[in-house]
Coordinates of C-alpha atoms in Angstrom, one line a residue:
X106 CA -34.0 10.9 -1.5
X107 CA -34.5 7.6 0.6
X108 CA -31.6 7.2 3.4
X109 CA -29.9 4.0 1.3
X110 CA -29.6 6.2 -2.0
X111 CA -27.7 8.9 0.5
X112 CA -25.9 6.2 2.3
X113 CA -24.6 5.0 -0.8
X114 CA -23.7 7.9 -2.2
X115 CA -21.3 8.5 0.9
X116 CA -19.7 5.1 0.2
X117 CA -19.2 6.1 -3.7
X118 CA -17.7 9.2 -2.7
X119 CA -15.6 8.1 -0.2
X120 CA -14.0 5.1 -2.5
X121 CA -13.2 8.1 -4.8
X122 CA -11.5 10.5 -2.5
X123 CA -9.3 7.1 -1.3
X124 CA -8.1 6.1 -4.6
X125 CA -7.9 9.4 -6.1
X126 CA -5.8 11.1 -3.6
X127 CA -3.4 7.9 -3.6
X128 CA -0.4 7.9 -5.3
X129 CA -2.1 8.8 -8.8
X130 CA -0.2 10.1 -11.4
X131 CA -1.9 12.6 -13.9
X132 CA -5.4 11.6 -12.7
X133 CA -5.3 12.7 -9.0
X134 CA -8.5 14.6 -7.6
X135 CA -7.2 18.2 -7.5
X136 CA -7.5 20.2 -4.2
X137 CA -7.6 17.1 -2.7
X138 CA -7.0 18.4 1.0
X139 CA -10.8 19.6 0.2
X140 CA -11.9 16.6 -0.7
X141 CA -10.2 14.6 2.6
X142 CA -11.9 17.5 4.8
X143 CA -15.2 16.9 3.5
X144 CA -14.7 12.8 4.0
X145 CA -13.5 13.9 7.7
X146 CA -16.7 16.3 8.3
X147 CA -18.7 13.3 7.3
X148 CA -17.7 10.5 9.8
X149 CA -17.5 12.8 12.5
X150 CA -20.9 14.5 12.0
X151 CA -22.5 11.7 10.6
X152 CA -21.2 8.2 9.5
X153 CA -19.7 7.2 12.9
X154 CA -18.9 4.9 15.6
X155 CA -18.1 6.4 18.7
X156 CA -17.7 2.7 20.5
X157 CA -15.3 2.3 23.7
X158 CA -12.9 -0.1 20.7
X159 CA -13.0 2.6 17.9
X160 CA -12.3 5.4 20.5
X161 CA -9.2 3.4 21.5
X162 CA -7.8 2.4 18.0
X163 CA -7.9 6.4 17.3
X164 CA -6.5 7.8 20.2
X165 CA -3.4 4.9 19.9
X166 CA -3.5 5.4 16.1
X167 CA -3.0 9.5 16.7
X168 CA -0.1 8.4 19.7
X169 CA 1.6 6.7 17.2
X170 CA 1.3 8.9 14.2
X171 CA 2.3 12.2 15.5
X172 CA 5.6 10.3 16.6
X173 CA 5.6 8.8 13.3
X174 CA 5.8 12.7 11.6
X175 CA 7.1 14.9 14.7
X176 CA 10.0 17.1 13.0
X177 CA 13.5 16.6 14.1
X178 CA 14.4 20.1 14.3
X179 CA 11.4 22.7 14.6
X180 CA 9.4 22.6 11.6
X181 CA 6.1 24.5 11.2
X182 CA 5.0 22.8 8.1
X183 CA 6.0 19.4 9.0
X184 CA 4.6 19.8 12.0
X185 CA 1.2 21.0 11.2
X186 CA 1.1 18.3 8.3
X187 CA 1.4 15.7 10.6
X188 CA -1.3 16.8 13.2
X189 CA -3.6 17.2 10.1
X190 CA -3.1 13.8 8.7
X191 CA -2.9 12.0 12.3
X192 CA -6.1 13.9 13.4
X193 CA -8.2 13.3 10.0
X194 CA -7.0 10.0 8.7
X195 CA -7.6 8.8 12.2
X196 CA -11.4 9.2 12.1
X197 CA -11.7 6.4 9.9
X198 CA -11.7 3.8 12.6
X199 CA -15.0 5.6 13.8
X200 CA -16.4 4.1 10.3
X201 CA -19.3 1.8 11.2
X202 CA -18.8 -1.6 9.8
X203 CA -21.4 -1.8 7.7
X204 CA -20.1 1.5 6.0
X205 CA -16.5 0.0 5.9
X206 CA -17.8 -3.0 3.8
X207 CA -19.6 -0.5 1.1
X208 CA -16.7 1.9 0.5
X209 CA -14.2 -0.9 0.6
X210 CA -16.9 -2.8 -2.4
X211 CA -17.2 0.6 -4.7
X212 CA -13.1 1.2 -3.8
X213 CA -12.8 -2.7 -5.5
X214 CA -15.0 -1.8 -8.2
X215 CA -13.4 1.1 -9.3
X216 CA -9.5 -0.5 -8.7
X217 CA -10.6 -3.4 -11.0
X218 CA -12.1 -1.3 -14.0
X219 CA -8.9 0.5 -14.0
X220 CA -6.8 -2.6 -13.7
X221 CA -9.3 -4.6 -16.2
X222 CA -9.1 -1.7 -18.4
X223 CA -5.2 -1.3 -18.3
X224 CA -4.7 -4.8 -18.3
X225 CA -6.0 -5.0 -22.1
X226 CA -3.9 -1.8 -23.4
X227 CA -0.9 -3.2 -21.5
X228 CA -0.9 -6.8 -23.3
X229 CA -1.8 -5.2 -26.6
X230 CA 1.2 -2.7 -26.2
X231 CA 3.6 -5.7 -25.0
X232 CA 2.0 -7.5 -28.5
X233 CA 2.9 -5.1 -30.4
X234 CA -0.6 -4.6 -31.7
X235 CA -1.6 -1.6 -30.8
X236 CA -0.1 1.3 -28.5
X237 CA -2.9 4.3 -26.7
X238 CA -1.9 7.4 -27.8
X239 CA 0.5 9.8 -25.4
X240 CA -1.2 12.5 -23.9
X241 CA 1.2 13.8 -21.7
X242 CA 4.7 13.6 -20.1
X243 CA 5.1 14.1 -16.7
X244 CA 7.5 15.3 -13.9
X245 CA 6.6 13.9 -10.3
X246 CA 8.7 12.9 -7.5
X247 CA 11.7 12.8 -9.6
X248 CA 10.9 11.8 -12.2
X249 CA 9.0 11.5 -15.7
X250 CA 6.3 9.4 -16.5
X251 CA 4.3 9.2 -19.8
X252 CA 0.7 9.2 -19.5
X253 CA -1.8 7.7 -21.6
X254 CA -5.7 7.1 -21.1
X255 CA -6.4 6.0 -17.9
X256 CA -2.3 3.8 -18.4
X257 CA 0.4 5.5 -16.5
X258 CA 4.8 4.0 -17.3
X259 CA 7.0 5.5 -16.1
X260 CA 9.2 7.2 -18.8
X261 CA 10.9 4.5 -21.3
X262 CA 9.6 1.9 -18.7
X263 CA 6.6 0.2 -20.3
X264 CA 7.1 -3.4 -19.5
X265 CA 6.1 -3.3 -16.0
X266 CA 2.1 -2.2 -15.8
X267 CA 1.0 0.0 -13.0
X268 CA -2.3 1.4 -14.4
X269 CA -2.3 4.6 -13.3
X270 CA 0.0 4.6 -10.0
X271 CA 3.1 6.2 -9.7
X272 CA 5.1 2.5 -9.7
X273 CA 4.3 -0.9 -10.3
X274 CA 4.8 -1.7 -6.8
X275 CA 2.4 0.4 -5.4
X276 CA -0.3 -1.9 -7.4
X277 CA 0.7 -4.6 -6.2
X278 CA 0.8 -3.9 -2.7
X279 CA -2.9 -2.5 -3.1
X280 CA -3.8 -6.1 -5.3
X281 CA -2.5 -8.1 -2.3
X282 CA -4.1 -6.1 0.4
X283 CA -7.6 -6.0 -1.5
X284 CA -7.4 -9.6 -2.6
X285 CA -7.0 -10.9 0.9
X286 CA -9.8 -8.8 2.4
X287 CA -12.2 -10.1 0.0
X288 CA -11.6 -13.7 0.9
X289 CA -8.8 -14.8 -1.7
X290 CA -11.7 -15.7 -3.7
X291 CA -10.4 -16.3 -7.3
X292 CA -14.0 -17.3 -8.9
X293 CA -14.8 -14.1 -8.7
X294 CA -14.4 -11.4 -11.8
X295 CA -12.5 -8.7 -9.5
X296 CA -10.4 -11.0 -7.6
X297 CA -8.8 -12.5 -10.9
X298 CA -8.6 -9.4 -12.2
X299 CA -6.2 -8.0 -9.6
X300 CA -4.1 -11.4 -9.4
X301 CA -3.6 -10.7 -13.2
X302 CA -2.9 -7.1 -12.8
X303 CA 0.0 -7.7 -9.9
X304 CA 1.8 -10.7 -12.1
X305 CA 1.9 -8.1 -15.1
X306 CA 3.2 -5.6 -12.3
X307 CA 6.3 -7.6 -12.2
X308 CA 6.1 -6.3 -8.4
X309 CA 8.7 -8.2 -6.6
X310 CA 6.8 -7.3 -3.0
X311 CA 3.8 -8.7 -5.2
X312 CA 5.3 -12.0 -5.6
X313 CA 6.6 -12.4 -2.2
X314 CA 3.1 -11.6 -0.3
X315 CA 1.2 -13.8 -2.6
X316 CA 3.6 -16.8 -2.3
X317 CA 3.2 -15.8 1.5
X318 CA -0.6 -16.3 1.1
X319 CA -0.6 -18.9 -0.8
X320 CA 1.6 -21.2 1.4
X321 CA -0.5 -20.4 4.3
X322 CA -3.9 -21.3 2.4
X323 CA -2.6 -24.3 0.8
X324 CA -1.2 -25.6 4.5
X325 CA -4.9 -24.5 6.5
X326 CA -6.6 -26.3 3.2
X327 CA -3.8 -29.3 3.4
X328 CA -4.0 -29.1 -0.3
X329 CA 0.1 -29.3 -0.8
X330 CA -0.4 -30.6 -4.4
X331 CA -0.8 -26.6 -5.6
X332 CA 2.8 -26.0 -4.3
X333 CA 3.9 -28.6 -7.0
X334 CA 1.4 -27.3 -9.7
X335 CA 3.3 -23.7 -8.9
X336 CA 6.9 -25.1 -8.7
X337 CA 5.8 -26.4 -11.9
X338 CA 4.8 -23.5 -13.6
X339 CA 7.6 -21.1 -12.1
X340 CA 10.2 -24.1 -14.2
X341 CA 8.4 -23.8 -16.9
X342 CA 8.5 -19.8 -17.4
X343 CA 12.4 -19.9 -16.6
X344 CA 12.8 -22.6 -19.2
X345 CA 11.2 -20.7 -21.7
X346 CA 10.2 -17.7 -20.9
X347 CA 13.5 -16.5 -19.1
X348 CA 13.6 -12.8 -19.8
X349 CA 10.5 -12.5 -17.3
X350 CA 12.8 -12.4 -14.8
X351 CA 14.9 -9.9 -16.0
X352 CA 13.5 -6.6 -14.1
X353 CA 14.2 -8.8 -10.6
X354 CA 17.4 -9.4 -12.4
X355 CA 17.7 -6.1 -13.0
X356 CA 17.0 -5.0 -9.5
X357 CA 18.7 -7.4 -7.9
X358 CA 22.2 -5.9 -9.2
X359 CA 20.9 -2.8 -8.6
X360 CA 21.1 -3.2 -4.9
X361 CA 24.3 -5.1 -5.5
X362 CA 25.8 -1.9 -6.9
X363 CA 24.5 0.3 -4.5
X364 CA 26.0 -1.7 -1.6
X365 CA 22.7 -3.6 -0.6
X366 CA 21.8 -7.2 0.8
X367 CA 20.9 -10.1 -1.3
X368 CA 17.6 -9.8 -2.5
X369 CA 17.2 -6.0 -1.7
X370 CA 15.8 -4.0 -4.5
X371 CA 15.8 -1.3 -2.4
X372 CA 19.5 -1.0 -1.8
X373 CA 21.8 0.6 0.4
X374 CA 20.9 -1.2 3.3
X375 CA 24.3 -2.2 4.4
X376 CA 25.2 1.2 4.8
X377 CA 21.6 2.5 6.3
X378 CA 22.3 -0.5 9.0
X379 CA 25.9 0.9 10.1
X380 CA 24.6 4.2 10.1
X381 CA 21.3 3.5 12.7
X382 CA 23.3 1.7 15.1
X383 CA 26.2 4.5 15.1
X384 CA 23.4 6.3 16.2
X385 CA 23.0 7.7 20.0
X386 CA 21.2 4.8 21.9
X387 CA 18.5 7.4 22.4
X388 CA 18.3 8.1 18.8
X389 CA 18.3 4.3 17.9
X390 CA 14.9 4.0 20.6
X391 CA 13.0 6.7 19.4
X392 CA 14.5 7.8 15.7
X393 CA 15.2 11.4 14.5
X394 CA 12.3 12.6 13.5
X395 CA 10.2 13.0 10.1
X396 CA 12.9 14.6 7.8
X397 CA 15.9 12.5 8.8
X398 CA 16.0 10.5 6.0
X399 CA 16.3 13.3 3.7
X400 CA 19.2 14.7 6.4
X401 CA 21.0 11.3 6.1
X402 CA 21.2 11.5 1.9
X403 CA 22.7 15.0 2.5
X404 CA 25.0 14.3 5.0
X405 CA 26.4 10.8 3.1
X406 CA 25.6 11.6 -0.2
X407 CA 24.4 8.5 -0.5
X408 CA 20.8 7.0 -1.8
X409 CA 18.5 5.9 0.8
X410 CA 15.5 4.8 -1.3
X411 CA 12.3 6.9 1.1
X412 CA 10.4 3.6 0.7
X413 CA 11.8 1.5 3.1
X414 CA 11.7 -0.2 6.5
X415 CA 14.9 1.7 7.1
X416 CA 13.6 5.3 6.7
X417 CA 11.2 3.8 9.5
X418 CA 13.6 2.9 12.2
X419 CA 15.4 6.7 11.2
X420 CA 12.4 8.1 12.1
X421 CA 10.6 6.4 14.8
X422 CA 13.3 4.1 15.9
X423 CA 13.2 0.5 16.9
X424 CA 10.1 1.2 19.6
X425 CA 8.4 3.4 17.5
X426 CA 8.0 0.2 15.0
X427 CA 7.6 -1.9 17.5
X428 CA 4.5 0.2 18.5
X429 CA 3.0 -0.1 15.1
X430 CA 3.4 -3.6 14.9
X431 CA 2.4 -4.2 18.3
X432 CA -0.9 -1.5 17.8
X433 CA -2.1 -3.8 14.5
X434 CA -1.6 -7.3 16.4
X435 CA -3.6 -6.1 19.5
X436 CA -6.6 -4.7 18.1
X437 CA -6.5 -7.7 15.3
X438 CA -9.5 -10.0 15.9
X439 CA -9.5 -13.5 15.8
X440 CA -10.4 -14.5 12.4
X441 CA -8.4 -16.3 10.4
X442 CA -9.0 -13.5 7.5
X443 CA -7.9 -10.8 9.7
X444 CA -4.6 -12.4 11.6
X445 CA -3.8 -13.3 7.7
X446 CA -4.1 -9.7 6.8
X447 CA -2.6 -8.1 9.5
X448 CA 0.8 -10.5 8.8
X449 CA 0.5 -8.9 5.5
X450 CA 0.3 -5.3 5.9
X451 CA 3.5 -5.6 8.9
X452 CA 5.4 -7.8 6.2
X453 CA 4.7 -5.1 3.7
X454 CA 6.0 -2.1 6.0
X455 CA 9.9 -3.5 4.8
X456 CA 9.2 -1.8 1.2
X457 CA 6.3 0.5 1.6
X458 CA 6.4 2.0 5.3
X459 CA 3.7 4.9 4.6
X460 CA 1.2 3.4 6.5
X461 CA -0.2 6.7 8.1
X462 CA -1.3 7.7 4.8
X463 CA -4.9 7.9 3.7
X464 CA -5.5 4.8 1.6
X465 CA -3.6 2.7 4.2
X466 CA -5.2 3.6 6.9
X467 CA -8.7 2.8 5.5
X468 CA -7.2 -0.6 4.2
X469 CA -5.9 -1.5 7.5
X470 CA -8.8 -0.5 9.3
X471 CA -11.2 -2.4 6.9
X472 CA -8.1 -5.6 8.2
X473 CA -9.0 -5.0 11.8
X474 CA -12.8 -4.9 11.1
X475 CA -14.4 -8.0 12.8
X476 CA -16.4 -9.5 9.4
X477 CA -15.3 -9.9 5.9
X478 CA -15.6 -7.2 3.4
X479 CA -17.9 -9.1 1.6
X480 CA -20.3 -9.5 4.7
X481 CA -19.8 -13.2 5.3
X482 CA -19.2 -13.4 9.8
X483 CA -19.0 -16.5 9.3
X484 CA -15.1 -16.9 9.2
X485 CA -13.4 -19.5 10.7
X486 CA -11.7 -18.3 14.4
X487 CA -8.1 -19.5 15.1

């Protein structure tokens, strides 16, 4: 078999162990610790970089990591999880480029049949037209979620689409994330495809990113009229289309009842606030440790959602944020592509703070890389 087939295959294998061991409901890979050992065994052997750069960003990216999951109290099996996944998920930044670029194109491919797929079977269902057949009901994280082919809701939830992620946020995080690494280019098939998929999410993080994106094209492009043509169409969907808004509705008294800020879908905020700066100074430096966000719901009976900046700062405390944030800005390169990216991904850490997980990792790695994923060097430098 010629070296390209091989080298391709890697890529296509690798774009499946990153989306399949991500927050899939129903159609997870199984055994999926195998799987992410086999990916490791294959960069370090194999498809690597050992440059003075990658070297660094993996021995910082471990630093940061194990502080991210050390246990508060003594804790065997959080412990050994978080050496596993600091160690291992690390070795992607020893990715060469060129590699980075493939896996990120077969993970794209593979997102947008999903989405493209889910997207058709989500309209017709909202249509009333015609509704998949259930296949299964299913108990994860708390709760149920009823599975169709390849179309995951969660239970008695079907107007917010998530294809076949646990929530519709969590797909449109990944549309924003992959959409701005492959150039914002929206005459291309996939890129539309995801931009569709994360309006039909109904993701307000979605929403927020994009409009951030979008403002910061349409001022580099000085093309201002696009901010009216959107103004425009937002009036126009209130006008007569109002009950799109109702899930941020929804959600936005939702934080209001559980004692949260303005605009907080999260909730409890207020409360999480008070509580971090009762804190020891110590404690409010360098947080508590992995589980203390499970510790604070016990000891207030109160819901801290585990998706949020706040479970963070309880863990790692203010410097231990700081690091992350200051770790993606310093190895950031100068492209305009990359700086826009990396202001993403730190904007996103306020919902979705799991950045040391698997799919994250590769995403913000392919962010730092130096060209665009779709090959072009050519980007413009700030």
């Amino acid at each position: 078999m010629q070296l390209a087939k091989v080298n391709s295959i890697f890529c296509l294998f690798a774009a499946v162990i990153l989306l399949f061991t991500s927050w899939v409901i129903y159609y997870a890979l199984p055994y999926k610790h195998v799987f992410e050992l086999i990916f490791a065994a294959l960069i370090l052997f194999k498809y690597h970089d050992f440059s003075k750069r990658n070297k660094n960003l993996y021995f910082i990216f471990i630093l940061i990591s194990l502080w991210y999951y050390r246990p508060a109290d003594f804790d065997f099996d959080i412990l050994a999880t978080g050496i596993y996944k600091s160690l291992l998920f690390g070795l992607i930044f020893f990715l060469p480029e060129s590699f980075l670029q493939t896996i990120f194109k077969y993970f794209r491919l593979i997102l947008c049949i999903l989405v493209a797929y889910g997207i058709v079977f989500h309209v017709l269902r909202l249509l009333g037209i015609f509704t998949l057949p259930e296949i299964a009901l299913v108990f994860s994280d708390y709760r149920y979620y009823d599975v169709y082919p390849f179309l995951v809701y969660q239970h008695e939830s079907a107007m917010r689409f998530s294809s076949i992620f646990d929530e519709p946020g969590y797909l449109g995080t990944l549309s924003v994330f992959v959409l701005i690494l492959g150039g914002m280019n929206l005459t291309r098939w996939y890129n539309l495809v995801l931009l569709i998929g994360g309006i039909l999410s109904l993701s307000f993080a979605f929403y927020v990113m994009l409009a951030v994106v979008l403002v910061i094209y349409i001022i580099k492009s000085r093309s201002y009229y696009i901010l009216l043509l959107i103004g425009a169409v937002v009036f126009l969907i209130n006008k007569y289309l109002p009950e799109f808004f109702t899930p941020f509705l929804e959600r936005e008294e939702m934080a209001i009842f559980w004692g949260g800020t303005y605009s907080d879908n999260r909730g409890d905020s207020d409360k999480a606030i008070k509580f971090i700066h009762n804190m020891p100074f110590f404690n409010v430096l360098i947080g508590n440790g992995y589980e203390s966000p499970v510790k604070y719901f016990r000891d207030n009976n109160d819901g801290l959602a585990s998706s949020s900046i706040w479970r963070m700062i309880l863990q790692m405390g203010y410097l231990g944020v700081i690091s992350v944030v200051l770790f993606i800005i310093g190895f950031t390169k100068k492209y305009f592509l990359n700086i826009l990216f990396a202001f993403v991904f730190i904007l996103s850490i306020y919902q979705r703070p799991h950045i040391f997980e698997l799919i994250f990792v590769f995403l913000l790695c392919c962010g730092l890389s130096g060209a665009t994923i779709d090959g072009n060097k050519s980007q413009s430098s700030l």
